[in-house]
CSV table of C-alpha atoms in Angstrom, one decimal:
chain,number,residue,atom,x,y,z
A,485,UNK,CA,1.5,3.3,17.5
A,486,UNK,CA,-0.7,0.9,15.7
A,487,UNK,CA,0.6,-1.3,12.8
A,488,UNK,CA,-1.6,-0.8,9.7
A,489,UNK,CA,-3.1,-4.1,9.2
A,490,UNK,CA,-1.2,-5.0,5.4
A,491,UNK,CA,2.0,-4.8,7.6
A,492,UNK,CA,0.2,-7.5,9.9
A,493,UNK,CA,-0.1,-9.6,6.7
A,494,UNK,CA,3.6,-9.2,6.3
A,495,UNK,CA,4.8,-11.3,9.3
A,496,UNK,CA,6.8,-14.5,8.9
A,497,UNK,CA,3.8,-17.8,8.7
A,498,UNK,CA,6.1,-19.8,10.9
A,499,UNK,CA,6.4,-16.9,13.7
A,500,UNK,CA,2.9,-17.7,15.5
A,501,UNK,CA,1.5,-21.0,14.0
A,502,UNK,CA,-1.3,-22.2,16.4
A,503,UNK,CA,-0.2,-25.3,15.3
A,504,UNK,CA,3.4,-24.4,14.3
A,505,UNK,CA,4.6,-28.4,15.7
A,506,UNK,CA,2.3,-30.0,13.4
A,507,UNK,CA,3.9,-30.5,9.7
A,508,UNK,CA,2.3,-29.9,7.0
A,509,UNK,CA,0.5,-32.6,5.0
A,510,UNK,CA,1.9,-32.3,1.7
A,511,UNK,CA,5.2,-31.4,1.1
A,512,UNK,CA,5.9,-27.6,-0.1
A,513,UNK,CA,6.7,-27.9,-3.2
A,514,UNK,CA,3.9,-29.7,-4.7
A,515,UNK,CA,0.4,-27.8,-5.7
A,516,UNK,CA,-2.2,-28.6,-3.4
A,517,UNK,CA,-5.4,-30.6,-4.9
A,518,UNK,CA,-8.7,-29.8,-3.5
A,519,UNK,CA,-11.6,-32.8,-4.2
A,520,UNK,CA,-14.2,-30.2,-5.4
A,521,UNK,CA,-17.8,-31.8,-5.2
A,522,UNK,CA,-20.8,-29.4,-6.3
A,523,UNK,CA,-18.5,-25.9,-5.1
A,524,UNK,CA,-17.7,-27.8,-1.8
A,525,UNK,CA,-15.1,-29.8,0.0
A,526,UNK,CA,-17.1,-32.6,1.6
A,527,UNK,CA,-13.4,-34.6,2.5
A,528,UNK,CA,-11.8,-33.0,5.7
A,529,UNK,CA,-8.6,-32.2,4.9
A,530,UNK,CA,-7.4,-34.1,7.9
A,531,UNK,CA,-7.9,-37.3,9.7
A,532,UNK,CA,-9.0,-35.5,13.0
A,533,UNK,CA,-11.4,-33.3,13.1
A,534,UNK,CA,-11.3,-29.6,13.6
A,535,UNK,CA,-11.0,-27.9,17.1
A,536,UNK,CA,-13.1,-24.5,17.2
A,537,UNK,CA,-11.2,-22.9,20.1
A,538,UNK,CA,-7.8,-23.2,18.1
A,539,UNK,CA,-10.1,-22.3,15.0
A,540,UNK,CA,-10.4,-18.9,16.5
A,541,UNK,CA,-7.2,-18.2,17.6
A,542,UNK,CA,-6.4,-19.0,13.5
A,543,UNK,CA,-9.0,-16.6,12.9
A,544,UNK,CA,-8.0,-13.8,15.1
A,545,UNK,CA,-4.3,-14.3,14.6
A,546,UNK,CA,-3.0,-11.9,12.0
A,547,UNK,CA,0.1,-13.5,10.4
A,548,UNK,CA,-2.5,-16.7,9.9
A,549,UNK,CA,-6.4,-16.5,9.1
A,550,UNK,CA,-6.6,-12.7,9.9
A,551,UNK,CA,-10.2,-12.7,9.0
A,552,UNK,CA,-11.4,-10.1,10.9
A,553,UNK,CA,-9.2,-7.5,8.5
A,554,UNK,CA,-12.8,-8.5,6.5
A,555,UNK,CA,-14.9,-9.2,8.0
A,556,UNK,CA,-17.0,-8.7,11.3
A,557,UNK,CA,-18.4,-11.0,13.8
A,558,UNK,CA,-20.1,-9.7,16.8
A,559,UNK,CA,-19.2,-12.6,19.2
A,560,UNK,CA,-15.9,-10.9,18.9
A,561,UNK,CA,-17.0,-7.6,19.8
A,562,UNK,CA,-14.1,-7.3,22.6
A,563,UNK,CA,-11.3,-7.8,19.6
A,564,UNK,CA,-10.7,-4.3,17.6
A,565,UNK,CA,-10.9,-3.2,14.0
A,566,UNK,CA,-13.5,-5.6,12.3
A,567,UNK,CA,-12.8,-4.7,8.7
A,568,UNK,CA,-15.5,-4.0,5.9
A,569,UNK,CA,-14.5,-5.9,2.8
A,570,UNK,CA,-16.3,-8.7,3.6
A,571,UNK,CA,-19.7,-9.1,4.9
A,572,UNK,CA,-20.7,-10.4,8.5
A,573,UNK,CA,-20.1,-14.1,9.0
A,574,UNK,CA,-22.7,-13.8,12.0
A,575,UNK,CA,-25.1,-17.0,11.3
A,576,UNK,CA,-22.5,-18.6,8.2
A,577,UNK,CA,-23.2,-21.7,9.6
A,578,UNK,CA,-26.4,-21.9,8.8
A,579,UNK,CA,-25.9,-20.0,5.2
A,580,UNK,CA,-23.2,-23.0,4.0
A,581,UNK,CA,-22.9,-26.3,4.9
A,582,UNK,CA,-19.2,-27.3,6.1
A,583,UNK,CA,-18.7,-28.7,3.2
A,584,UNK,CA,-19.1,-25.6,1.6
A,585,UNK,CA,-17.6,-23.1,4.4
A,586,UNK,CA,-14.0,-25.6,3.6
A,587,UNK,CA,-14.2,-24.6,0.1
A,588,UNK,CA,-15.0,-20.8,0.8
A,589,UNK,CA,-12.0,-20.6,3.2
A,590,UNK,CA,-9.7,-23.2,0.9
A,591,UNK,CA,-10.4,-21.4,-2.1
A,592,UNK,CA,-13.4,-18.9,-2.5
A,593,UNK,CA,-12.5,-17.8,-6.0
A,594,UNK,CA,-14.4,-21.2,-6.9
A,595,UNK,CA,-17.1,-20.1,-5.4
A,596,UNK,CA,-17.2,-16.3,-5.2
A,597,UNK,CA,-15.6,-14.8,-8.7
A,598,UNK,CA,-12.9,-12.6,-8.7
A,599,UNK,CA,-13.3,-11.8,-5.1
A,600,UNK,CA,-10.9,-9.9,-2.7
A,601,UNK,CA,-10.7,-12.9,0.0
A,602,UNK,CA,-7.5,-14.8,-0.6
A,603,UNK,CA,-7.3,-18.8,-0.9
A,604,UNK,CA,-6.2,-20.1,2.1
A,605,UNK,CA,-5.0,-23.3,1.1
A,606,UNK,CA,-3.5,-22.8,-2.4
A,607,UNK,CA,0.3,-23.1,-3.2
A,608,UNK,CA,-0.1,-22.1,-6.7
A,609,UNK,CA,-0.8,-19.9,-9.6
A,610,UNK,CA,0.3,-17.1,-7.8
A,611,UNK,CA,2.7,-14.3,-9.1
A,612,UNK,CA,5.7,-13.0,-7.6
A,613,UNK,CA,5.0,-14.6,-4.4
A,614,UNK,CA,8.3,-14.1,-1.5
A,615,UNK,CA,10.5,-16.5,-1.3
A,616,UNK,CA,10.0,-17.4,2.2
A,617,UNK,CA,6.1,-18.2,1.1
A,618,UNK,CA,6.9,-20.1,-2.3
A,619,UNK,CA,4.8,-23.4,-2.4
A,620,UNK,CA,3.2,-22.7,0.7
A,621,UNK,CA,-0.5,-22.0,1.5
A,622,UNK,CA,-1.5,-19.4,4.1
A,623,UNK,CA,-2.6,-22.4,6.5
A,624,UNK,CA,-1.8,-25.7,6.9
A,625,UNK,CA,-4.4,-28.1,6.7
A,626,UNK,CA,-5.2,-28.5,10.3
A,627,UNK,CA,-5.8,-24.7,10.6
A,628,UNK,CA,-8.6,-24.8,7.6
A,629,UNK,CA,-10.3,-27.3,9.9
A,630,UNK,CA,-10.0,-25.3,13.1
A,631,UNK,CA,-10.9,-22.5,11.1
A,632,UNK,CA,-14.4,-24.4,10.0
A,633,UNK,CA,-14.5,-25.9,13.0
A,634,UNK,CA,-14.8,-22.1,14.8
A,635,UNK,CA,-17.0,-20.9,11.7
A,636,UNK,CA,-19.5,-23.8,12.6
A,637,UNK,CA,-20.0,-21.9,16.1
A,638,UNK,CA,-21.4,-19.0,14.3
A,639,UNK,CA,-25.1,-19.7,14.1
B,820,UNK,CA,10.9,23.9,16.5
B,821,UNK,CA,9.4,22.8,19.6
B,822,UNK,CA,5.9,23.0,18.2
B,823,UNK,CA,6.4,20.5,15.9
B,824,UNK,CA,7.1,17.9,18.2
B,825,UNK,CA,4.5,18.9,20.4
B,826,UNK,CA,2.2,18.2,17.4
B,827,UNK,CA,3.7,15.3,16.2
B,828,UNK,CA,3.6,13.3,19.9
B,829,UNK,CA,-0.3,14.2,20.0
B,830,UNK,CA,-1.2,13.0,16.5
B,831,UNK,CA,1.0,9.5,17.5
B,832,UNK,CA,-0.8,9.2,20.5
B,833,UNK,CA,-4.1,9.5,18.9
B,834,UNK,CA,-3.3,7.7,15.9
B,835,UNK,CA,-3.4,4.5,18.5
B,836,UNK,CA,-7.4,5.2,19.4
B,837,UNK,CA,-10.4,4.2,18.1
B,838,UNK,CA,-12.0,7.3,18.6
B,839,UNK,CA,-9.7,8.8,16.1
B,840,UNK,CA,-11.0,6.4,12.9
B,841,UNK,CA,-14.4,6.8,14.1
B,842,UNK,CA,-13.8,10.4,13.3
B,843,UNK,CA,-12.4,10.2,10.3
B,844,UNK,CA,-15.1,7.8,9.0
B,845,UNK,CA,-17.9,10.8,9.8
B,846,UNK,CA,-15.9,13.5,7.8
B,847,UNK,CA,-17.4,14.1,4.5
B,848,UNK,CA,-14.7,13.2,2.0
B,849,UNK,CA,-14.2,15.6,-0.9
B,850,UNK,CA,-12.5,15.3,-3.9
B,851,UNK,CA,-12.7,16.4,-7.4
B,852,UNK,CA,-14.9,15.8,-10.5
B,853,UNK,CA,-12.4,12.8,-13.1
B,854,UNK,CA,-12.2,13.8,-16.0
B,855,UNK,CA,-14.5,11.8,-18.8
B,856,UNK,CA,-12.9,8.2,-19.4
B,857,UNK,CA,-11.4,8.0,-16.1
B,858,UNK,CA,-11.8,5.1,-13.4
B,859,UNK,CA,-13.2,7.2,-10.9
B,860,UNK,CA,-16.1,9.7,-10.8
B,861,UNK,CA,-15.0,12.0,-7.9
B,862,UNK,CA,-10.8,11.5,-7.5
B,863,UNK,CA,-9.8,11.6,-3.6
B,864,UNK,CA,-6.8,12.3,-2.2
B,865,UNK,CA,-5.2,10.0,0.6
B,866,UNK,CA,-5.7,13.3,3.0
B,867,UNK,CA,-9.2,13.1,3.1
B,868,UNK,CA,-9.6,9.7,4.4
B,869,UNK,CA,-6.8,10.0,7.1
B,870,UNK,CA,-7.5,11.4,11.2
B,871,UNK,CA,-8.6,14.6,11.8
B,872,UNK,CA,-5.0,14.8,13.9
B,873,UNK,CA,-2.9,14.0,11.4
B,874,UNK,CA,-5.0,16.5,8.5
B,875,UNK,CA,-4.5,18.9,11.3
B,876,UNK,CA,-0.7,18.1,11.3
B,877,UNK,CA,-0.4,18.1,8.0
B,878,UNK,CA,-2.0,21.7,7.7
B,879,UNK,CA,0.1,23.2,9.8
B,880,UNK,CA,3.4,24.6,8.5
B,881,UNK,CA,4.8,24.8,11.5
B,882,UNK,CA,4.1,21.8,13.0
B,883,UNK,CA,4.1,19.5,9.6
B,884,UNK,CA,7.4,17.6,10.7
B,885,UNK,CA,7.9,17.2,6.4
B,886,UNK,CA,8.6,20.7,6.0
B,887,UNK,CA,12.1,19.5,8.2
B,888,UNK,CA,13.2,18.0,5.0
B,889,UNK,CA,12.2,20.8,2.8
B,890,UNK,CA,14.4,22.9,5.1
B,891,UNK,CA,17.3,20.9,4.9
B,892,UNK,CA,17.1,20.6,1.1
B,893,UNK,CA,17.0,24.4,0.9
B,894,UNK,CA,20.3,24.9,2.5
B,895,UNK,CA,21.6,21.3,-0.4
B,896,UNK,CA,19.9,23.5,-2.9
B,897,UNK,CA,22.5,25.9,-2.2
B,898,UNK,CA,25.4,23.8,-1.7
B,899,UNK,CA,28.3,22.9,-4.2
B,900,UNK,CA,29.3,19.6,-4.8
B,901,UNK,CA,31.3,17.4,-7.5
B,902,UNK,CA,34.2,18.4,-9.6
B,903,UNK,CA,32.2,20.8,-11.5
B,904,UNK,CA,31.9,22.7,-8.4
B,905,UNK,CA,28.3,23.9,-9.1
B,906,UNK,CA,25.5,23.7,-6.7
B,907,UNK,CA,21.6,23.1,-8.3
B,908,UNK,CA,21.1,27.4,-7.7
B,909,UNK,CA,24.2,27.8,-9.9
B,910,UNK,CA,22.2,26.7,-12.6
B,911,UNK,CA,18.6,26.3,-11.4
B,912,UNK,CA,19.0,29.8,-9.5
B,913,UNK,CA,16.0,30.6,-7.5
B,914,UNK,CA,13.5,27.4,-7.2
B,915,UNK,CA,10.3,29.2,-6.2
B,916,UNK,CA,10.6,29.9,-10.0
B,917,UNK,CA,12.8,27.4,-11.9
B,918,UNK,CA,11.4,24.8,-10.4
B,919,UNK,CA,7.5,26.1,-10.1
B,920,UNK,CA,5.1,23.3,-11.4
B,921,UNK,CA,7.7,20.5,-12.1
B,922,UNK,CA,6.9,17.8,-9.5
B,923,UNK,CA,3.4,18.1,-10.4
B,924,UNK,CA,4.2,16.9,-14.4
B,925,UNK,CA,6.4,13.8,-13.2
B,926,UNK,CA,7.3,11.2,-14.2
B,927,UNK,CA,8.2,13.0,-17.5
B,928,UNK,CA,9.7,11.8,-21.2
B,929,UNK,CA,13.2,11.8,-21.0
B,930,UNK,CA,14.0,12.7,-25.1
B,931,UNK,CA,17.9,11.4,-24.4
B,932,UNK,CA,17.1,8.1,-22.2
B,933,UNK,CA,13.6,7.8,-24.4
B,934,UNK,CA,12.1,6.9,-21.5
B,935,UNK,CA,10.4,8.4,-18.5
B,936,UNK,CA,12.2,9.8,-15.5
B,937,UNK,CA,10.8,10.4,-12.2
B,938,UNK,CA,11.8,13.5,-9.9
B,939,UNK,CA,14.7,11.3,-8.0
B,940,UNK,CA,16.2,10.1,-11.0
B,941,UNK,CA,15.9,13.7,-12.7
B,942,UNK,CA,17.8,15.1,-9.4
B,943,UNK,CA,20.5,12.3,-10.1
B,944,UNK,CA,20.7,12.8,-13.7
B,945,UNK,CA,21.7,16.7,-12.6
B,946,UNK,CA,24.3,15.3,-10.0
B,947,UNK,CA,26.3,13.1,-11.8
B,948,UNK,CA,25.9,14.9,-16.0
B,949,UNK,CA,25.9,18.6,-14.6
B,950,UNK,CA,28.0,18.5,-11.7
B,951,UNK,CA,29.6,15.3,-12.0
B,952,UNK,CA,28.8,13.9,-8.2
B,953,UNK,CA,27.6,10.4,-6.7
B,954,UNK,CA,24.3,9.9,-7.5
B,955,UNK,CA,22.3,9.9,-4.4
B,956,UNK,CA,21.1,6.2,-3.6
B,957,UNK,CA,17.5,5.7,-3.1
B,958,UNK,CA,15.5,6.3,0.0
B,959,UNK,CA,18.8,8.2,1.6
B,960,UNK,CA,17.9,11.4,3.6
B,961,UNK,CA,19.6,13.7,0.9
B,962,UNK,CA,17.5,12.1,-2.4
B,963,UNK,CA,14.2,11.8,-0.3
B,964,UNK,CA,14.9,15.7,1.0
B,965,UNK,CA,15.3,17.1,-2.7
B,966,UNK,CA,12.9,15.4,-4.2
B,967,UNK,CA,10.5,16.8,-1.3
B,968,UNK,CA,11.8,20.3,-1.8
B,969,UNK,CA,11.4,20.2,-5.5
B,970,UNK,CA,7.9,18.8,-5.7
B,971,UNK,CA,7.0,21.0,-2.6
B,972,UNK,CA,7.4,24.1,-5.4
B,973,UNK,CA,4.3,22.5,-7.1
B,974,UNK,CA,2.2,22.9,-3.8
B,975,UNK,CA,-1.8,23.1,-4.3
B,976,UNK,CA,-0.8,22.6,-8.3
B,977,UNK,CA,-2.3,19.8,-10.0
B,978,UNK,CA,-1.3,16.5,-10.9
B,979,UNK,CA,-1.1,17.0,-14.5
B,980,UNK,CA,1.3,14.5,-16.1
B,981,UNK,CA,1.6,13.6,-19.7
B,982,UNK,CA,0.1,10.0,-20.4
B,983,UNK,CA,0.0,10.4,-24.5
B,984,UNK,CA,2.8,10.0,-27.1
B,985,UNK,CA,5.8,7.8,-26.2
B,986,UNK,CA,4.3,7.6,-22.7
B,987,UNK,CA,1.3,5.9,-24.0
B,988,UNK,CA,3.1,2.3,-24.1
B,989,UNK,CA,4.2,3.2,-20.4
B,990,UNK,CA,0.9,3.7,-19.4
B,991,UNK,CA,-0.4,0.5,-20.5
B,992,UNK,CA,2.4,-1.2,-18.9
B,993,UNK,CA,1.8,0.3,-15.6
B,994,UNK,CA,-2.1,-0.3,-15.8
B,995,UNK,CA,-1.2,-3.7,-16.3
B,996,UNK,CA,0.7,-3.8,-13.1
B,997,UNK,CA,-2.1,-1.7,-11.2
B,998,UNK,CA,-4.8,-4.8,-12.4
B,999,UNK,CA,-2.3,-7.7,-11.4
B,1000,UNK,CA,-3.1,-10.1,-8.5
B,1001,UNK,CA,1.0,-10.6,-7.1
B,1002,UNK,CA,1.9,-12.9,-3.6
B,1003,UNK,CA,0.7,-15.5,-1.8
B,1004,UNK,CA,-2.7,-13.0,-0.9
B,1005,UNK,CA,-3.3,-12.9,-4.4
B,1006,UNK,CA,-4.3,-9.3,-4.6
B,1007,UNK,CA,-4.1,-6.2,-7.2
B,1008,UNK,CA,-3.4,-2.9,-6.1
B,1009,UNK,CA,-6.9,-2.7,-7.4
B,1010,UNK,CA,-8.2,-5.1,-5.3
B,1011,UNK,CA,-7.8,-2.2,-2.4
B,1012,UNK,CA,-7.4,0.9,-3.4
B,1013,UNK,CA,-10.0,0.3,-6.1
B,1014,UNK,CA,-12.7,-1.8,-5.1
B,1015,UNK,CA,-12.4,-0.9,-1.7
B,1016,UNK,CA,-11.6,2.5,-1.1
B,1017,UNK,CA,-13.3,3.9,1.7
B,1018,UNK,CA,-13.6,1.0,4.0
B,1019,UNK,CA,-12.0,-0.2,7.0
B,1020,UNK,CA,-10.0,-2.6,6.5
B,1021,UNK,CA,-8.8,-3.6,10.9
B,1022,UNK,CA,-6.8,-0.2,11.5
B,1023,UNK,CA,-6.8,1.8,8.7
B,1024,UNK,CA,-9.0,3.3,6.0
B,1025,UNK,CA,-8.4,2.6,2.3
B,1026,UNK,CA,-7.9,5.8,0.5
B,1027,UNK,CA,-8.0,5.8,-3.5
B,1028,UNK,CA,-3.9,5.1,-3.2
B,1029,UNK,CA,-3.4,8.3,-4.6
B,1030,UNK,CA,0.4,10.2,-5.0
B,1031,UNK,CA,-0.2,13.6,-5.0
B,1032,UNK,CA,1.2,13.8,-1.2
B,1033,UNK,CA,4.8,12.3,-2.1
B,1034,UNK,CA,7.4,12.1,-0.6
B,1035,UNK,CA,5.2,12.2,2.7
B,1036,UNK,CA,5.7,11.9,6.2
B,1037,UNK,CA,4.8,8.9,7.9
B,1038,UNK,CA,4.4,8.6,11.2
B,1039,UNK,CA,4.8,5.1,11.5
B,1040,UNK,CA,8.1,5.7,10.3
B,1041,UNK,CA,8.8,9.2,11.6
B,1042,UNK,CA,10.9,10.3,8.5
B,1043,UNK,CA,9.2,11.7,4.9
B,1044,UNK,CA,9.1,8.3,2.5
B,1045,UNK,CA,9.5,8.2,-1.1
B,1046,UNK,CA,6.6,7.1,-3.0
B,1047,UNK,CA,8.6,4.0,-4.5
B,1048,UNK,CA,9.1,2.7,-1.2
B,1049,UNK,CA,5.0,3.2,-0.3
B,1050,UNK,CA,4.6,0.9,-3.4
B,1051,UNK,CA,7.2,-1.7,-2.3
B,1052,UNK,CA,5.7,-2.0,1.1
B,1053,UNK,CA,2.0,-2.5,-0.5
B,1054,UNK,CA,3.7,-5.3,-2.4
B,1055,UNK,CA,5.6,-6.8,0.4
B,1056,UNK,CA,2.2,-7.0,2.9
B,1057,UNK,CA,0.8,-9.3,0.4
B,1058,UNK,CA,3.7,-11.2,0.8
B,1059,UNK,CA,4.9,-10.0,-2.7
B,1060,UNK,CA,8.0,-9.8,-4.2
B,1061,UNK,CA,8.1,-6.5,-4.9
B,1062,UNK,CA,9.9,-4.8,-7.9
B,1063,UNK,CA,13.4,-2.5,-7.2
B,1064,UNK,CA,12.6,0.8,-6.5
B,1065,UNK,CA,13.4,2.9,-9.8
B,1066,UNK,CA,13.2,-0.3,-11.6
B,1067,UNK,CA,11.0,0.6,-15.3
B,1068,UNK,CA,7.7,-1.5,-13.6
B,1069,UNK,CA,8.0,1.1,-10.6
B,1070,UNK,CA,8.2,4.2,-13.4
B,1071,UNK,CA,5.6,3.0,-15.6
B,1072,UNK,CA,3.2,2.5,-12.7
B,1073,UNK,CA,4.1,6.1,-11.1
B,1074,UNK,CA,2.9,6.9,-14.5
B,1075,UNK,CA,-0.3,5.4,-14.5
B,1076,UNK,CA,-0.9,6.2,-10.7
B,1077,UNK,CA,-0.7,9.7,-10.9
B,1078,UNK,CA,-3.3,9.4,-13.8
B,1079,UNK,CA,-5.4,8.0,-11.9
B,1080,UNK,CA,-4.8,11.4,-9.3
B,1081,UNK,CA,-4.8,13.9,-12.4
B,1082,UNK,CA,-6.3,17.5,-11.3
B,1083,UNK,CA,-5.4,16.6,-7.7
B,1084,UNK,CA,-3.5,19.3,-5.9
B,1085,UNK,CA,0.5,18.3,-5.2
B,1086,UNK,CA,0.1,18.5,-0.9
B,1087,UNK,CA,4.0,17.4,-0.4
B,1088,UNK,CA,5.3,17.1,1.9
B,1089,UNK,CA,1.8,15.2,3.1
B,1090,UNK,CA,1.5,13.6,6.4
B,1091,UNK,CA,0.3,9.9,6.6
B,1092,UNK,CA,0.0,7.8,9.2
């Protein structure tokens, strides 16, 4: 039988990193500060850049970006259960900039009030988190880049 | 009780297609008219937005693998146990009657606690004051069977708890809860079962979150689950911490939950997937 897709959310981080050898940048326990510029994130959060390939593994992978819970992209047709709370991200590339898109997947409350999508590189503010997550974001940030990296594909 | 398996293997089977969601997402869902003030216009139960297979499963008395616990809490019903050597019957007698309506008013004002009790607590209460047993611990078979047999003797009743009164500081708190972002997803229960009801979300459809089918019979699980541990898992899969099961934030948001189902008819035992 078919997991529902919350209990996907509920896997362990550390259990199917793409990039599970590379540590993380910051250490866990301090917040994570995001150089906002005009609702964007013109800095990469990395010295190299992103890889699109491992961006959509991130995407696809349902312990890490699990973004197609959300959202539908029809370049992934083959993949099941595109979710509806989101809309398309066919052609996002050329609706943001990737300065943009990094701040959208980093942290879209900034951008998007009070929406559904959750921040993706944010270790804090939150309530009640599990302790295995405390002070860590949902991705590291070489998976945010792979993430943009993939998004940029979709044009 | 052949047939029931029979069922049950064919709803698991199709639960794992596509086809199945596609169906559900073309049936018209119907609910009922909330009353003025409320969140929702039209209140939905969970049924409505689940496979054609499972409603099927659920429908059928014979088949519906819940009514396995209702069973076995027929023959507890009937069984003496503590010092007191009373069973529920000796004082409840017959429950088609005694207990006719109940489940469908809970979680109710408790005047000696002065605070709300839920169906499993009440059925512990009885153990150990009237008939001085163990209490039964949560989620075991025995609790989870009772509490299905008792609110199965509000079936097609409606959801009509008491939200007014001492309950009214209860309510708030559990609204409070319902509106709070918790884990490392950052999301409210209203963030789903709110905004979102309705859509797909990968495997499943969001239904309204409504309580009116607890205990119910999951599939995943293959055993009839208590609503408190629905609630705990919702919380854990946003990578929550998620509050003790019959802890007061659990109560008060059972509270405000069912409010948010009032008028719906009690369908326990339901059958989820």
């Amino acid at each position: 039988m078919r997991r529902s897709l919350v209990a996907a959310f509920a896997l362990c981080l550390s259990a199917g990193g793409v990039r599970a050898q590379e540590p993380a940048k910051l250490p866990a326990a301090e917040p994570i500060k995001l150089d906002v510029v005009n609702d964007s994130l013109p800095k990469s959060l990395t010295a190299t850049p992103g890889n699109a390939e491992a961006g959509k593994k991130v995407f696809l992978t349902r312990t890490l970006g699990n973004c197609l819970a959300c959202h539908q992209v029809t370049s992934l047709k083959s993949e099941e259960f595109h979710g509806e709370f989101g809309p398309s991200l066919d052609g996002v590339a050329g609706r943001y900039t990737e300065a943009q898109l990094r701040l959208i997947v980093a942290d879209p409350k900034r951008v998007f009030t009070d929406t559904v999508m959750p921040a993706f590189f944010k270790n804090d503010g939150l309530s009640r988190v599990r302790p295995e997550f405390v002070g860590k974001s949902i991705l590291t940030a070489a998976q945010v880049e792979d993430v943009i990296a993939f998004l940029k594909t979709l044009n | 009780m052949a047939p029931r398996y029979v069922g049950l293997a064919a709803a698991i089977a199709l639960a794992a297609s596509v086809a199945t969601a596609a169906l559900a997402q073309d049936a018209e869902r119907k609910g009922i008219p909330a009353p003025p003030g409320h969140v929702f216009n039209t209140i939905i139960s969970g049924y409505q937005f689940r496979s054609k297979e499972t409603r099927a499963l659920q429908d059928d008395d014979l088949e519906n693998p819940g009514f396995l616990a209702v069973e076995r809490a027929a023959d507890a019903w009937k069984k003496a146990e503590g010092s007191e050597g009373k069973s529920c019957m000796s004082c409840h007698g017959q429950p088609e009657t005694s207990m006719k309506g109940v489940g469908a008013t809970m979680p109710k004002w408790d005047d000696k606690l002065k605070k709300p009790v839920n169906l499993e607590q009440r059925i512990n209460i009885c153990r150990v004051e009237h008939m001085k047993a163990e209490p039964w611990k949560f989620k075991s078979r025995e609790l989870t069977d009772m509490t299905t047999f008792v609110k199965y003797q509000s079936h097609g009743m409606p959801v009509a708890v008491k939200t007014d009164g001492p309950m009214s500081p209860w309510f708030e708190r559990g609204k409070q809860t319902y509106y709070t972002r918790y884990g490392q997803l950052d999301l409210a229960c209203a963030s789903c079962h709110e905004r979102n009801n309705g859509k797909f979300m990968r495997a499943d459809f969001l239904s309204q979150g409504q309580t009116n089918g607890f205990p119910t019979y999951r599939l995943r699980d293959q055993r009839v689950v208590p609503l408190h541990e629905r609630f705990e898992g919702c919380m854990f899969d946003v990578r929550a911490e998620p509050f003790k099961p019959l802890s007061d934030e659990f109560l008060a948001l059972e509270l405000y939950v069912a409010w948010r189902g009032i008028g719906l008819p009690v369908e326990t035992p339901s059958v989820r997937n």
